[in-house]
mmCIF file of C-alpha atoms and ligand atoms in Angstrom:
data_model
loop_
_atom_site.group_PDB
_atom_site.id
_atom_site.type_symbol
_atom_site.label_atom_id
_atom_site.label_comp_id
_atom_site.label_asym_id
_atom_site.label_seq_id
_atom_site.Cartn_x
_atom_site.Cartn_y
_atom_site.Cartn_z
ATOM 1 C CA MET A 1137 -1.011 4.319 -17.122
ATOM 2 C CA ASP A 1138 -3.341 2.713 -19.666
ATOM 3 C CA LEU A 1139 -1.912 -0.735 -20.400
ATOM 4 C CA SER A 1140 -4.866 -1.776 -22.588
ATOM 5 C CA ARG A 1141 -3.308 0.046 -25.573
ATOM 6 C CA TYR A 1142 -0.424 -2.426 -25.675
ATOM 7 C CA ILE A 1143 -0.974 -5.306 -28.026
ATOM 8 C CA ILE A 1144 1.087 -8.158 -29.391
ATOM 9 C CA PRO A 1145 0.458 -8.906 -33.074
ATOM 10 C CA GLY A 1146 -0.747 -12.371 -34.079
ATOM 11 C CA LEU A 1147 -2.337 -13.465 -30.787
ATOM 12 C CA SER A 1148 -5.168 -15.995 -30.798
ATOM 13 C CA GLU A 1149 -8.499 -14.803 -29.413
ATOM 14 C CA ILE A 1150 -7.942 -16.578 -26.101
ATOM 15 C CA GLU A 1151 -4.375 -15.273 -25.704
ATOM 16 C CA PHE A 1152 -5.615 -11.747 -26.406
ATOM 17 C CA SER A 1153 -8.321 -12.035 -23.822
ATOM 18 C CA PHE A 1154 -5.974 -13.456 -21.129
ATOM 19 C CA LEU A 1155 -3.456 -10.689 -21.835
ATOM 20 C CA LYS A 1156 -6.155 -8.020 -21.600
ATOM 21 C CA ASP A 1157 -7.211 -9.382 -18.204
ATOM 22 C CA ALA A 1158 -3.598 -9.651 -16.985
ATOM 23 C CA PHE A 1159 -3.055 -5.998 -17.994
ATOM 24 C CA HIS A 1160 -6.186 -4.960 -16.146
ATOM 25 C CA MET A 1161 -5.110 -6.748 -12.960
ATOM 26 C CA ALA A 1162 -1.555 -5.372 -13.213
ATOM 27 C CA GLU A 1163 -2.756 -1.814 -13.797
ATOM 28 C CA LYS A 1164 -5.137 -1.837 -10.835
ATOM 29 C CA ALA A 1165 -2.531 -3.471 -8.548
ATOM 30 C CA GLY A 1166 -0.069 -0.796 -9.679
ATOM 31 C CA ASP A 1167 -2.589 1.927 -8.776
ATOM 32 C CA ILE A 1168 -2.937 0.415 -5.289
ATOM 33 C CA GLN A 1169 0.849 0.338 -4.867
ATOM 34 C CA MET A 1170 1.173 3.985 -5.949
ATOM 35 C CA LYS A 1171 -1.483 5.011 -3.431
ATOM 36 C CA TYR A 1172 0.739 3.746 -0.596
ATOM 37 C CA PHE A 1173 4.211 4.449 -2.005
ATOM 38 C CA ARG A 1174 6.262 6.854 0.132
ATOM 39 C CA ARG A 1175 3.288 7.403 2.413
ATOM 40 C CA ASN A 1176 4.059 8.042 6.089
ATOM 41 C CA ASN A 1177 3.344 5.222 8.547
ATOM 42 C CA LEU A 1178 2.944 2.505 5.918
ATOM 43 C CA GLU A 1179 1.372 -0.518 7.632
ATOM 44 C CA GLN A 1180 3.910 -3.347 7.514
ATOM 45 C CA SER A 1181 5.145 -6.463 9.290
ATOM 46 C CA THR A 1182 7.876 -9.093 8.839
ATOM 47 C CA LYS A 1183 7.618 -12.765 7.844
ATOM 48 C CA LEU A 1184 10.658 -15.136 7.951
ATOM 49 C CA ASN A 1185 12.961 -12.511 9.486
ATOM 50 C CA ASP A 1186 13.563 -8.741 9.512
ATOM 51 C CA SER A 1187 14.646 -8.834 5.847
ATOM 52 C CA ASP A 1188 11.305 -10.306 4.713
ATOM 53 C CA VAL A 1189 8.704 -7.530 4.754
ATOM 54 C CA VAL A 1190 5.014 -7.434 3.856
ATOM 55 C CA THR A 1191 2.909 -4.254 3.668
ATOM 56 C CA ILE A 1192 -0.729 -3.310 3.339
ATOM 57 C CA ALA A 1193 -0.030 -2.648 -0.353
ATOM 58 C CA ASP A 1194 1.083 -6.285 -0.925
ATOM 59 C CA LYS A 1195 -2.145 -7.472 0.668
ATOM 60 C CA GLN A 1196 -4.490 -5.072 -1.107
ATOM 61 C CA SER A 1197 -2.866 -5.724 -4.519
ATOM 62 C CA GLU A 1198 -3.261 -9.433 -3.938
ATOM 63 C CA ASP A 1199 -6.886 -9.087 -2.766
ATOM 64 C CA PHE A 1200 -7.767 -7.187 -5.931
ATOM 65 C CA ILE A 1201 -6.069 -9.734 -8.212
ATOM 66 C CA LEU A 1202 -7.535 -12.772 -6.452
ATOM 67 C CA ASP A 1203 -11.064 -11.285 -6.544
ATOM 68 C CA TYR A 1204 -10.708 -10.654 -10.264
ATOM 69 C CA ILE A 1205 -9.548 -14.213 -10.949
ATOM 70 C CA HIS A 1206 -12.312 -15.668 -8.742
ATOM 71 C CA ASN A 1207 -14.925 -13.687 -10.704
ATOM 72 C CA HIS A 1208 -13.587 -14.302 -14.200
ATOM 73 C CA TYR A 1209 -11.854 -17.687 -13.967
ATOM 74 C CA PRO A 1210 -13.404 -19.522 -11.009
ATOM 75 C CA GLU A 1211 -12.207 -22.868 -12.352
ATOM 76 C CA HIS A 1212 -8.514 -21.844 -12.623
ATOM 77 C CA GLY A 1213 -5.808 -22.680 -10.076
ATOM 78 C CA ILE A 1214 -3.894 -19.884 -8.337
ATOM 79 C CA ILE A 1215 -0.632 -19.655 -6.473
ATOM 80 C CA SER A 1216 0.072 -16.292 -4.894
ATOM 81 C CA GLU A 1217 2.687 -15.197 -2.403
ATOM 82 C CA GLU A 1218 0.563 -14.061 0.521
ATOM 83 C CA SER A 1219 -2.344 -16.545 0.164
ATOM 84 C CA GLY A 1220 -0.747 -19.752 -1.125
ATOM 85 C CA ASN A 1221 -2.445 -22.327 -3.356
ATOM 86 C CA GLU A 1222 -6.048 -22.587 -4.545
ATOM 87 C CA ASN A 1223 -7.650 -25.223 -6.785
ATOM 88 C CA GLU A 1224 -4.495 -27.331 -6.963
ATOM 89 C CA GLY A 1225 -4.087 -29.679 -9.922
ATOM 90 C CA ARG A 1226 -6.013 -27.557 -12.470
ATOM 91 C CA ASP A 1227 -4.620 -27.211 -16.026
ATOM 92 C CA TRP A 1228 -4.672 -23.393 -15.920
ATOM 93 C CA ARG A 1229 -2.926 -21.679 -13.034
ATOM 94 C CA TRP A 1230 -2.271 -18.005 -12.290
ATOM 95 C CA VAL A 1231 1.027 -17.309 -10.544
ATOM 96 C CA ILE A 1232 0.977 -14.020 -8.674
ATOM 97 C CA ASP A 1233 3.522 -11.922 -6.862
ATOM 98 C CA PRO A 1234 1.298 -8.983 -5.887
ATOM 99 C CA LEU A 1235 4.289 -6.790 -5.048
ATOM 100 C CA ASP A 1236 7.806 -7.863 -5.925
ATOM 101 C CA GLY A 1237 10.471 -5.685 -4.344
ATOM 102 C CA THR A 1238 8.700 -5.022 -1.058
ATOM 103 C CA THR A 1239 11.912 -3.974 0.727
ATOM 104 C CA ASN A 1240 12.401 -1.287 -1.927
ATOM 105 C CA PHE A 1241 8.746 -0.304 -1.739
ATOM 106 C CA SER A 1242 8.752 0.022 2.044
ATOM 107 C CA SER A 1243 11.939 2.125 1.928
ATOM 108 C CA GLY A 1244 10.654 4.490 -0.776
ATOM 109 C CA LEU A 1245 12.875 3.041 -3.527
ATOM 110 C CA PRO A 1246 11.299 2.859 -7.002
ATOM 111 C CA ALA A 1247 12.174 -0.680 -8.202
ATOM 112 C CA PHE A 1248 9.003 -2.586 -7.339
ATOM 113 C CA CYS A 1249 6.336 -4.195 -9.486
ATOM 114 C CA VAL A 1250 3.454 -6.607 -9.760
ATOM 115 C CA SER A 1251 4.155 -9.917 -11.466
ATOM 116 C CA ILE A 1252 1.403 -12.010 -13.083
ATOM 117 C CA ALA A 1253 1.874 -15.214 -15.055
ATOM 118 C CA LEU A 1254 -0.572 -17.715 -16.479
ATOM 119 C CA GLU A 1255 0.537 -21.334 -16.775
ATOM 120 C CA LEU A 1256 -0.959 -24.195 -18.750
ATOM 121 C CA ASN A 1257 0.032 -27.572 -17.312
ATOM 122 C CA GLY A 1258 2.949 -26.038 -15.421
ATOM 123 C CA GLU A 1259 4.362 -24.026 -18.325
ATOM 124 C CA ALA A 1260 4.079 -20.228 -18.421
ATOM 125 C CA ILE A 1261 2.233 -19.066 -21.515
ATOM 126 C CA LEU A 1262 1.830 -15.411 -20.552
ATOM 127 C CA GLY A 1263 3.689 -13.030 -18.256
ATOM 128 C CA VAL A 1264 3.199 -9.393 -17.234
ATOM 129 C CA VAL A 1265 5.619 -7.464 -15.012
ATOM 130 C CA TYR A 1266 4.435 -3.913 -14.348
ATOM 131 C CA ALA A 1267 6.509 -1.395 -12.388
ATOM 132 C CA PRO A 1268 4.071 1.481 -11.767
ATOM 133 C CA TYR A 1269 6.479 4.106 -10.455
ATOM 134 C CA LEU A 1270 8.888 3.499 -13.336
ATOM 135 C CA LYS A 1271 5.944 3.327 -15.767
ATOM 136 C CA GLU A 1272 7.417 0.188 -17.320
ATOM 137 C CA CYS A 1273 5.265 -2.720 -18.391
ATOM 138 C CA PHE A 1274 7.060 -5.846 -19.640
ATOM 139 C CA TYR A 1275 4.971 -8.642 -21.119
ATOM 140 C CA ALA A 1276 5.337 -11.796 -23.154
ATOM 141 C CA VAL A 1277 3.203 -14.523 -24.658
ATOM 142 C CA GLN A 1278 4.790 -17.882 -25.383
ATOM 143 C CA GLY A 1279 6.056 -17.961 -28.979
ATOM 144 C CA LYS A 1280 5.053 -14.310 -29.585
ATOM 145 C CA GLY A 1281 8.065 -12.425 -28.208
ATOM 146 C CA ALA A 1282 8.649 -10.122 -25.260
ATOM 147 C CA TRP A 1283 7.666 -6.461 -25.118
ATOM 148 C CA LEU A 1284 8.216 -3.278 -23.095
ATOM 149 C CA ASN A 1285 5.560 -0.575 -23.365
ATOM 150 C CA GLY A 1286 4.619 -1.532 -26.928
ATOM 151 C CA LYS A 1287 8.132 -2.237 -28.274
ATOM 152 C CA GLN A 1288 9.579 -5.684 -28.796
ATOM 153 C CA ILE A 1289 12.664 -6.367 -26.635
ATOM 154 C CA HIS A 1290 15.694 -8.613 -27.081
ATOM 155 C CA CYS A 1291 18.454 -9.620 -24.704
ATOM 156 C CA SER A 1292 21.877 -8.014 -25.171
ATOM 157 C CA GLU A 1293 24.503 -9.172 -27.651
ATOM 158 C CA LYS A 1294 27.507 -8.368 -25.495
ATOM 159 C CA SER A 1295 30.140 -11.091 -25.503
ATOM 160 C CA GLU A 1296 32.964 -9.612 -23.412
ATOM 161 C CA LEU A 1297 32.649 -10.453 -19.750
ATOM 162 C CA SER A 1298 34.719 -7.425 -18.758
ATOM 163 C CA LYS A 1299 31.997 -5.183 -20.248
ATOM 164 C CA ALA A 1300 29.034 -7.073 -18.812
ATOM 165 C CA VAL A 1301 26.646 -5.655 -16.213
ATOM 166 C CA LEU A 1302 24.994 -8.352 -14.123
ATOM 167 C CA ALA A 1303 22.199 -8.432 -11.577
ATOM 168 C CA THR A 1304 21.905 -10.731 -8.601
ATOM 169 C CA GLY A 1305 20.270 -11.048 -5.182
ATOM 170 C CA VAL A 1306 20.970 -12.219 -1.674
ATOM 171 C CA PRO A 1307 18.649 -14.896 -0.259
ATOM 172 C CA TYR A 1308 16.462 -14.260 2.798
ATOM 173 C CA ASP A 1309 17.970 -17.316 4.535
ATOM 174 C CA ARG A 1310 21.548 -16.047 4.119
ATOM 175 C CA LYS A 1311 22.301 -16.306 7.843
ATOM 176 C CA GLU A 1312 21.142 -19.915 8.209
ATOM 177 C CA ASN A 1313 22.325 -21.339 4.881
ATOM 178 C CA PRO A 1314 25.990 -20.953 3.875
ATOM 179 C CA ASP A 1315 24.989 -21.442 0.223
ATOM 180 C CA ASN A 1316 24.093 -17.748 0.247
ATOM 181 C CA ASN A 1317 25.672 -16.338 -2.938
ATOM 182 C CA MET A 1318 28.374 -14.349 -1.113
ATOM 183 C CA GLN A 1319 31.294 -16.258 -2.663
ATOM 184 C CA GLU A 1320 29.740 -16.070 -6.114
ATOM 185 C CA ILE A 1321 29.266 -12.297 -5.887
ATOM 186 C CA VAL A 1322 32.870 -11.749 -4.748
ATOM 187 C CA LYS A 1323 34.160 -14.007 -7.521
ATOM 188 C CA LEU A 1324 32.083 -12.603 -10.402
ATOM 189 C CA ALA A 1325 32.793 -9.014 -9.341
ATOM 190 C CA MET A 1326 36.426 -9.531 -10.373
ATOM 191 C CA TYR A 1327 35.478 -10.352 -13.966
ATOM 192 C CA VAL A 1328 32.609 -8.045 -14.928
ATOM 193 C CA ARG A 1329 32.005 -4.324 -15.365
ATOM 194 C CA GLY A 1330 29.463 -4.202 -12.566
ATOM 195 C CA ILE A 1331 27.012 -6.129 -10.418
ATOM 196 C CA ARG A 1332 23.684 -4.643 -9.331
ATOM 197 C CA ARG A 1333 21.273 -5.697 -6.619
ATOM 198 C CA MET A 1334 17.982 -4.154 -7.726
ATOM 199 C CA GLY A 1335 15.812 -5.886 -5.119
ATOM 200 C CA SER A 1336 13.136 -7.243 -7.462
ATOM 201 C CA ALA A 1337 13.638 -10.584 -9.173
ATOM 202 C CA ALA A 1338 10.836 -9.862 -11.671
ATOM 203 C CA ILE A 1339 12.508 -6.587 -12.707
ATOM 204 C CA ASP A 1340 15.950 -8.271 -12.867
ATOM 205 C CA LEU A 1341 14.551 -10.886 -15.253
ATOM 206 C CA SER A 1342 12.687 -8.329 -17.368
ATOM 207 C CA TYR A 1343 15.756 -6.058 -17.557
ATOM 208 C CA THR A 1344 17.840 -9.023 -18.703
ATOM 209 C CA GLY A 1345 15.234 -9.621 -21.416
ATOM 210 C CA ALA A 1346 15.474 -5.978 -22.456
ATOM 211 C CA GLY A 1347 19.285 -6.091 -22.558
ATOM 212 C CA PHE A 1348 19.665 -3.571 -19.717
ATOM 213 C CA PHE A 1349 21.399 -6.345 -17.792
ATOM 214 C CA ASP A 1350 23.535 -8.834 -19.700
ATOM 215 C CA ALA A 1351 22.805 -11.611 -17.220
ATOM 216 C CA TYR A 1352 21.192 -12.290 -13.839
ATOM 217 C CA TRP A 1353 21.532 -15.061 -11.300
ATOM 218 C CA GLU A 1354 19.944 -15.684 -7.937
ATOM 219 C CA LEU A 1355 19.399 -18.534 -5.462
ATOM 220 C CA ASN A 1356 16.329 -19.675 -3.550
ATOM 221 C CA LEU A 1357 13.549 -17.810 -5.345
ATOM 222 C CA ASN A 1358 9.889 -18.835 -5.409
ATOM 223 C CA ARG A 1359 7.696 -19.628 -8.402
ATOM 224 C CA TRP A 1360 5.834 -16.313 -8.034
ATOM 225 C CA ASP A 1361 9.125 -14.364 -8.195
ATOM 226 C CA VAL A 1362 10.139 -15.877 -11.534
ATOM 227 C CA ALA A 1363 7.115 -17.195 -13.487
ATOM 228 C CA ALA A 1364 6.363 -14.040 -15.511
ATOM 229 C CA GLY A 1365 9.923 -12.681 -15.703
ATOM 230 C CA GLN A 1366 11.402 -15.944 -16.926
ATOM 231 C CA LEU A 1367 8.964 -16.086 -19.822
ATOM 232 C CA ILE A 1368 9.804 -12.464 -20.682
ATOM 233 C CA ALA A 1369 13.568 -13.200 -20.625
ATOM 234 C CA LYS A 1370 13.128 -16.425 -22.618
ATOM 235 C CA GLU A 1371 10.936 -14.812 -25.268
ATOM 236 C CA ALA A 1372 13.597 -12.080 -25.551
ATOM 237 C CA GLY A 1373 16.226 -14.691 -26.397
ATOM 238 C CA ALA A 1374 17.933 -15.289 -23.043
ATOM 239 C CA ILE A 1375 19.152 -18.691 -21.896
ATOM 240 C CA ILE A 1376 17.736 -19.834 -18.563
ATOM 241 C CA GLU A 1377 19.227 -22.609 -16.498
ATOM 242 C CA SER A 1378 18.672 -23.980 -13.047
ATOM 243 C CA ILE A 1379 21.935 -23.775 -11.065
ATOM 244 C CA ARG A 1380 20.936 -25.770 -7.944
ATOM 245 C CA SER A 1381 18.883 -28.917 -7.598
ATOM 246 C CA ASN A 1382 18.247 -28.442 -3.860
ATOM 247 C CA ARG A 1383 17.546 -24.754 -3.489
ATOM 248 C CA ASN A 1384 14.043 -23.893 -4.710
ATOM 249 C CA HIS A 1385 14.260 -21.758 -7.900
ATOM 250 C CA SER A 1386 17.966 -20.962 -8.338
ATOM 251 C CA ILE A 1387 18.662 -19.663 -11.812
ATOM 252 C CA LEU A 1388 21.143 -18.182 -14.220
ATOM 253 C CA VAL A 1389 19.613 -16.103 -17.010
ATOM 254 C CA SER A 1390 21.999 -14.771 -19.614
ATOM 255 C CA ASN A 1391 22.414 -13.625 -23.146
ATOM 256 C CA PRO A 1392 23.671 -16.614 -25.189
ATOM 257 C CA TYR A 1393 27.161 -15.168 -25.749
ATOM 258 C CA LEU A 1394 28.089 -14.694 -22.092
ATOM 259 C CA TYR A 1395 26.276 -17.762 -20.852
ATOM 260 C CA PRO A 1396 29.142 -20.334 -21.079
ATOM 261 C CA SER A 1397 31.681 -18.197 -19.197
ATOM 262 C CA ILE A 1398 29.264 -17.079 -16.464
ATOM 263 C CA ARG A 1399 28.016 -20.661 -16.045
ATOM 264 C CA GLU A 1400 31.602 -21.814 -15.595
ATOM 265 C CA LEU A 1401 32.386 -19.118 -13.021
ATOM 266 C CA LEU A 1402 29.259 -19.972 -11.029
ATOM 267 C CA ARG A 1403 30.138 -23.663 -10.915
ATOM 268 C CA LYS A 1404 30.840 -24.795 -7.355
ATOM 269 C CA GLU A 1405 34.448 -26.009 -6.942
HETATM 270 C C1 IPD B 1262 12.000 -10.630 -3.300
HETATM 271 C C2 IPD B 1262 12.673 -9.839 -4.412
HETATM 272 C C3 IPD B 1262 14.172 -9.848 -4.224
HETATM 273 C C4 IPD B 1262 14.732 -11.243 -4.118
HETATM 274 C C5 IPD B 1262 14.001 -12.033 -3.026
HETATM 275 C C6 IPD B 1262 12.510 -12.029 -3.300
HETATM 276 P P1 IPD B 1262 9.557 -9.857 -2.497
HETATM 277 O O1 IPD B 1262 10.610 -10.661 -3.460
HETATM 278 O O2 IPD B 1262 12.354 -10.388 -5.660
HETATM 279 O O3 IPD B 1262 14.834 -9.203 -5.285
HETATM 280 O O4 IPD B 1262 16.098 -11.169 -3.814
HETATM 281 O O5 IPD B 1262 14.490 -13.354 -2.983
HETATM 282 O O6 IPD B 1262 11.844 -12.789 -2.323
HETATM 283 O O7 IPD B 1262 9.686 -10.441 -1.134
HETATM 284 O O8 IPD B 1262 9.939 -8.434 -2.546
HETATM 285 O O9 IPD B 1262 8.259 -10.175 -3.166
HETATM 286 CA CA1 CA B 1263 8.905 -11.608 -4.872
HETATM 287 CA CA1 CA B 1264 6.085 -10.183 -2.988
#
């Protein structure tokens, strides 16, 4: 898929050039993922526990992206899932999840993507989430809107909870930490049309931006899971709020109409 044809009107020269590079990295990482998807004997191992998988495709996507950043932006900081931090304290920082949705990927399920964000002083100014099997590329530049394959996207306008379709996730540390979202899922399920567990936080956020989901919440995510997708959802008009102070990135992302009622239901008694 040729992502270079997608443009956002009104970008500054520097924004245009960052976006072009982010597209290039996303496209090549997507090609690597497709080379391994549904291939027999995919090389893989586990990290925190059996639910936390990493494959050769995660590593090769990351290697490609890191090489590109080293060559083109040697002075920039980087945080990426499999390699950690580089050049800490720099103004510009790339935030990379080389393959989000690895459990899906390793099982042959199509909801997986590469997520690339660029931050300036800790604030995301650009985000690209590219799902190569689905051929969906979501992207946003701060103040310039959010887009899917060349079309501007907006979050949904639904206001009735009983018609809302929500996405969520289940944290990797669910067995050790009782704050594991189980009660919230059971509770919300009684009020909404449906709850989905897609298995990719970056896709959940992008789909909320596009109005495919009306809202999304999840606990204990990492910066690389959310940096690009949050900017996409925000630029599409969604409200984003942190819902825990002690649990990494724990967020509710919703269209503005449903936000107050979902926020209330998620409140801990
Ligand atoms: C995971 C996915 C999943 C979410 C997990 C993430 P990974 O990322 O985004 O949807 O529930 O918390 O860690 O491990 O596939 O990159
Ligand atoms: Ca991830
Ligand atoms: Ca990942």
